[in-house]
PDB file of C-alpha atoms in Angstrom:
ATOM      1  CA  MET H   1      -0.065   0.034  -0.094  1.00 88.00           C
ATOM      2  CA  GLU H   2       2.498   1.984   1.007  1.00 92.00           C
ATOM      3  CA  LEU H   3       4.136   1.552  -2.782  1.00 93.00           C
ATOM      4  CA  LEU H   4       1.069   2.973  -3.857  1.00 96.00           C
ATOM      5  CA  PHE H   5       0.781   6.556  -1.986  1.00 96.00           C
ATOM      6  CA  ALA H   6       4.661   6.829  -3.233  1.00 96.00           C
ATOM      7  CA  VAL H   7       4.071   6.272  -6.960  1.00 97.00           C
ATOM      8  CA  LEU H   8       1.137   9.081  -6.253  1.00 97.00           C
ATOM      9  CA  GLY H   9       3.135  11.269  -4.869  1.00 97.00           C
ATOM     10  CA  GLY H  10       5.608  10.772  -7.583  1.00 98.00           C
ATOM     11  CA  ILE H  11       2.824  11.296 -10.196  1.00 98.00           C
ATOM     12  CA  ILE H  12       1.900  14.733  -8.324  1.00 98.00           C
ATOM     13  CA  ILE H  13       5.299  15.925  -8.371  1.00 97.00           C
ATOM     14  CA  GLY H  14       6.423  15.427 -11.989  1.00 96.00           C
ATOM     15  CA  GLY H  15       2.710  17.417 -12.610  1.00 96.00           C
ATOM     16  CA  ILE H  16       3.810  20.133 -10.755  1.00 96.00           C
ATOM     17  CA  ALA H  17       7.498  19.693 -12.220  1.00 95.00           C
ATOM     18  CA  HIS H  18       5.412  20.310 -15.317  1.00 94.00           C
ATOM     19  CA  VAL H  19       3.991  23.056 -14.388  1.00 95.00           C
ATOM     20  CA  VAL H  20       6.814  25.096 -12.903  1.00 95.00           C
ATOM     21  CA  LEU H  21       9.070  24.810 -15.719  1.00 93.00           C
ATOM     22  CA  PRO H  22       8.916  26.900 -19.010  1.00 90.00           C
ATOM     23  CA  TRP H  23       8.476  25.186 -22.508  1.00 87.00           C
ATOM     24  CA  ARG H  24       4.635  23.835 -21.623  1.00 87.00           C
ATOM     25  CA  SER H  25       3.311  23.934 -24.723  1.00 85.00           C
ATOM     26  CA  SER H  26       6.377  22.044 -26.443  1.00 85.00           C
ATOM     27  CA  ARG H  27       6.618  19.147 -23.579  1.00 85.00           C
ATOM     28  CA  GLY H  28       3.875  16.233 -23.402  1.00 87.00           C
ATOM     29  CA  VAL H  29       1.553  16.648 -20.806  1.00 91.00           C
ATOM     30  CA  LEU H  30       2.243  13.360 -19.414  1.00 94.00           C
ATOM     31  CA  ILE H  31       6.317  13.450 -19.250  1.00 95.00           C
ATOM     32  CA  GLY H  32       6.446  14.931 -15.893  1.00 95.00           C
ATOM     33  CA  PRO H  33       3.852  12.611 -13.914  1.00 97.00           C
ATOM     34  CA  THR H  34       5.261   9.484 -15.659  1.00 97.00           C
ATOM     35  CA  VAL H  35       8.831  10.274 -14.859  1.00 97.00           C
ATOM     36  CA  GLY H  36       7.892  11.221 -11.506  1.00 97.00           C
ATOM     37  CA  GLY H  37       5.626   8.081 -11.116  1.00 98.00           C
ATOM     38  CA  ILE H  38       8.206   5.320 -12.271  1.00 98.00           C
ATOM     39  CA  THR H  39      11.260   7.294 -10.439  1.00 98.00           C
ATOM     40  CA  ALA H  40       9.372   7.144  -6.999  1.00 98.00           C
ATOM     41  CA  ALA H  41       8.280   3.157  -7.686  1.00 98.00           C
ATOM     42  CA  VAL H  42      12.100   2.823  -8.770  1.00 98.00           C
ATOM     43  CA  LEU H  43      13.487   4.425  -5.420  1.00 97.00           C
ATOM     44  CA  TRP H  44      10.774   3.009  -3.296  1.00 97.00           C
ATOM     45  CA  GLU H  45      11.689  -0.774  -4.463  1.00 96.00           C
ATOM     46  CA  ALA H  46      15.436  -0.163  -4.297  1.00 97.00           C
ATOM     47  CA  LEU H  47      15.303   1.222  -0.578  1.00 97.00           C
ATOM     48  CA  THR H  48      12.959  -1.497   0.550  1.00 96.00           C
ATOM     49  CA  TRP H  49      15.448  -4.145  -0.421  1.00 96.00           C
ATOM     50  CA  ALA H  50      18.208  -2.190   0.782  1.00 96.00           C
ATOM     51  CA  GLY H  51      16.281  -3.020   4.415  1.00 95.00           C
ATOM     52  CA  TRP H  52      14.662   0.250   4.807  1.00 95.00           C
ATOM     53  CA  GLN H  53      11.327   0.551   6.696  1.00 94.00           C
ATOM     54  CA  TYR H  54       8.417   1.391   5.204  1.00 88.00           C
ATOM     55  CA  GLY H  55       7.495   3.715   8.295  1.00 88.00           C
ATOM     56  CA  ALA H  56      10.391   5.809   8.476  1.00 92.00           C
ATOM     57  CA  THR H  57      10.698   9.175   7.666  1.00 95.00           C
ATOM     58  CA  TRP H  58      13.670   8.838   4.889  1.00 96.00           C
ATOM     59  CA  ILE H  59      12.415   6.396   2.860  1.00 96.00           C
ATOM     60  CA  TRP H  60       9.626   8.874   1.799  1.00 96.00           C
ATOM     61  CA  VAL H  61      12.130  11.678   1.591  1.00 97.00           C
ATOM     62  CA  VAL H  62      14.257   9.940  -1.033  1.00 97.00           C
ATOM     63  CA  ALA H  63      11.530   8.545  -3.008  1.00 97.00           C
ATOM     64  CA  LEU H  64       9.387  11.913  -3.779  1.00 97.00           C
ATOM     65  CA  VAL H  65      12.614  14.033  -3.566  1.00 98.00           C
ATOM     66  CA  GLY H  66      14.309  11.947  -5.881  1.00 98.00           C
ATOM     67  CA  ALA H  67      11.237  11.705  -8.330  1.00 98.00           C
ATOM     68  CA  GLY H  68      10.916  15.006  -8.176  1.00 97.00           C
ATOM     69  CA  VAL H  69      14.737  15.784  -8.909  1.00 98.00           C
ATOM     70  CA  VAL H  70      14.720  13.863 -11.937  1.00 98.00           C
ATOM     71  CA  ALA H  71      11.455  14.960 -13.210  1.00 97.00           C
ATOM     72  CA  LEU H  72      12.793  18.551 -13.572  1.00 97.00           C
ATOM     73  CA  VAL H  73      16.057  17.357 -14.920  1.00 97.00           C
ATOM     74  CA  VAL H  74      13.983  15.244 -17.634  1.00 96.00           C
ATOM     75  CA  GLU H  75      11.584  18.177 -18.141  1.00 95.00           C
ATOM     76  CA  TRP H  76      14.178  20.794 -18.486  1.00 95.00           C
ATOM     77  CA  LEU H  77      16.353  18.731 -20.516  1.00 95.00           C
ATOM     78  CA  LEU H  78      13.327  18.222 -22.906  1.00 94.00           C
ATOM     79  CA  GLY H  79      12.598  21.588 -23.335  1.00 93.00           C
ATOM     80  CA  THR H  80      15.479  23.256 -23.589  1.00 93.00           C
ATOM     81  CA  ARG H  81      16.298  20.393 -26.463  1.00 94.00           C
ATOM     82  CA  ARG H  82      13.181  21.377 -28.247  1.00 93.00           C
ATOM     83  CA  ALA H  83      13.665  24.822 -28.185  1.00 92.00           C
ATOM     84  CA  LYS H  84      16.912  24.739 -29.798  1.00 94.00           C
ATOM     85  CA  ALA H  85      15.749  22.063 -32.347  1.00 93.00           C
ATOM     86  CA  ASP H  86      12.776  24.769 -33.047  1.00 91.00           C
ATOM     87  CA  VAL H  87      15.329  27.431 -33.791  1.00 92.00           C
ATOM     88  CA  GLU H  88      17.454  25.537 -35.739  1.00 93.00           C
ATOM     89  CA  PHE H  89      14.467  24.481 -38.029  1.00 92.00           C
ATOM     90  CA  TYR H  90      13.679  27.569 -38.129  1.00 92.00           C
ATOM     91  CA  GLU H  91      16.652  29.156 -39.200  1.00 92.00           C
ATOM     92  CA  ARG H  92      16.872  26.237 -41.968  1.00 91.00           C
ATOM     93  CA  LEU H  93      13.755  27.093 -43.376  1.00 91.00           C
ATOM     94  CA  LYS H  94      14.398  30.747 -43.476  1.00 89.00           C
ATOM     95  CA  THR H  95      17.643  30.223 -45.409  1.00 88.00           C
ATOM     96  CA  ARG H  96      16.446  27.878 -47.700  1.00 85.00           C
ATOM     97  CA  GLY H  97      12.779  29.441 -48.122  1.00 71.00           C
ATOM     98  CA  ALA H  98       9.803  28.039 -47.728  1.00 62.00           C
TER      99      ALA H  98
END
């Protein structure tokens, strides 16, 4: 049951990452929540296999903060990469003509 709550927290944090970063219109709406949920699940399982207790505070902190950090990094990289690709495409069209 705790895994479900950790994944739900990762999905919510990934959704927040999607909203707070720029380039929202050039990324998929579900990228942040998906990455956040998957990261929270993987971290939660890895930490429980390492022997961390479900009721401990640090397993929650690591899983949820890790999910947030990974979601922010992925969204930032995708946004900057897409913006750069759009500028390059525009410049290529401008020099060749449409």
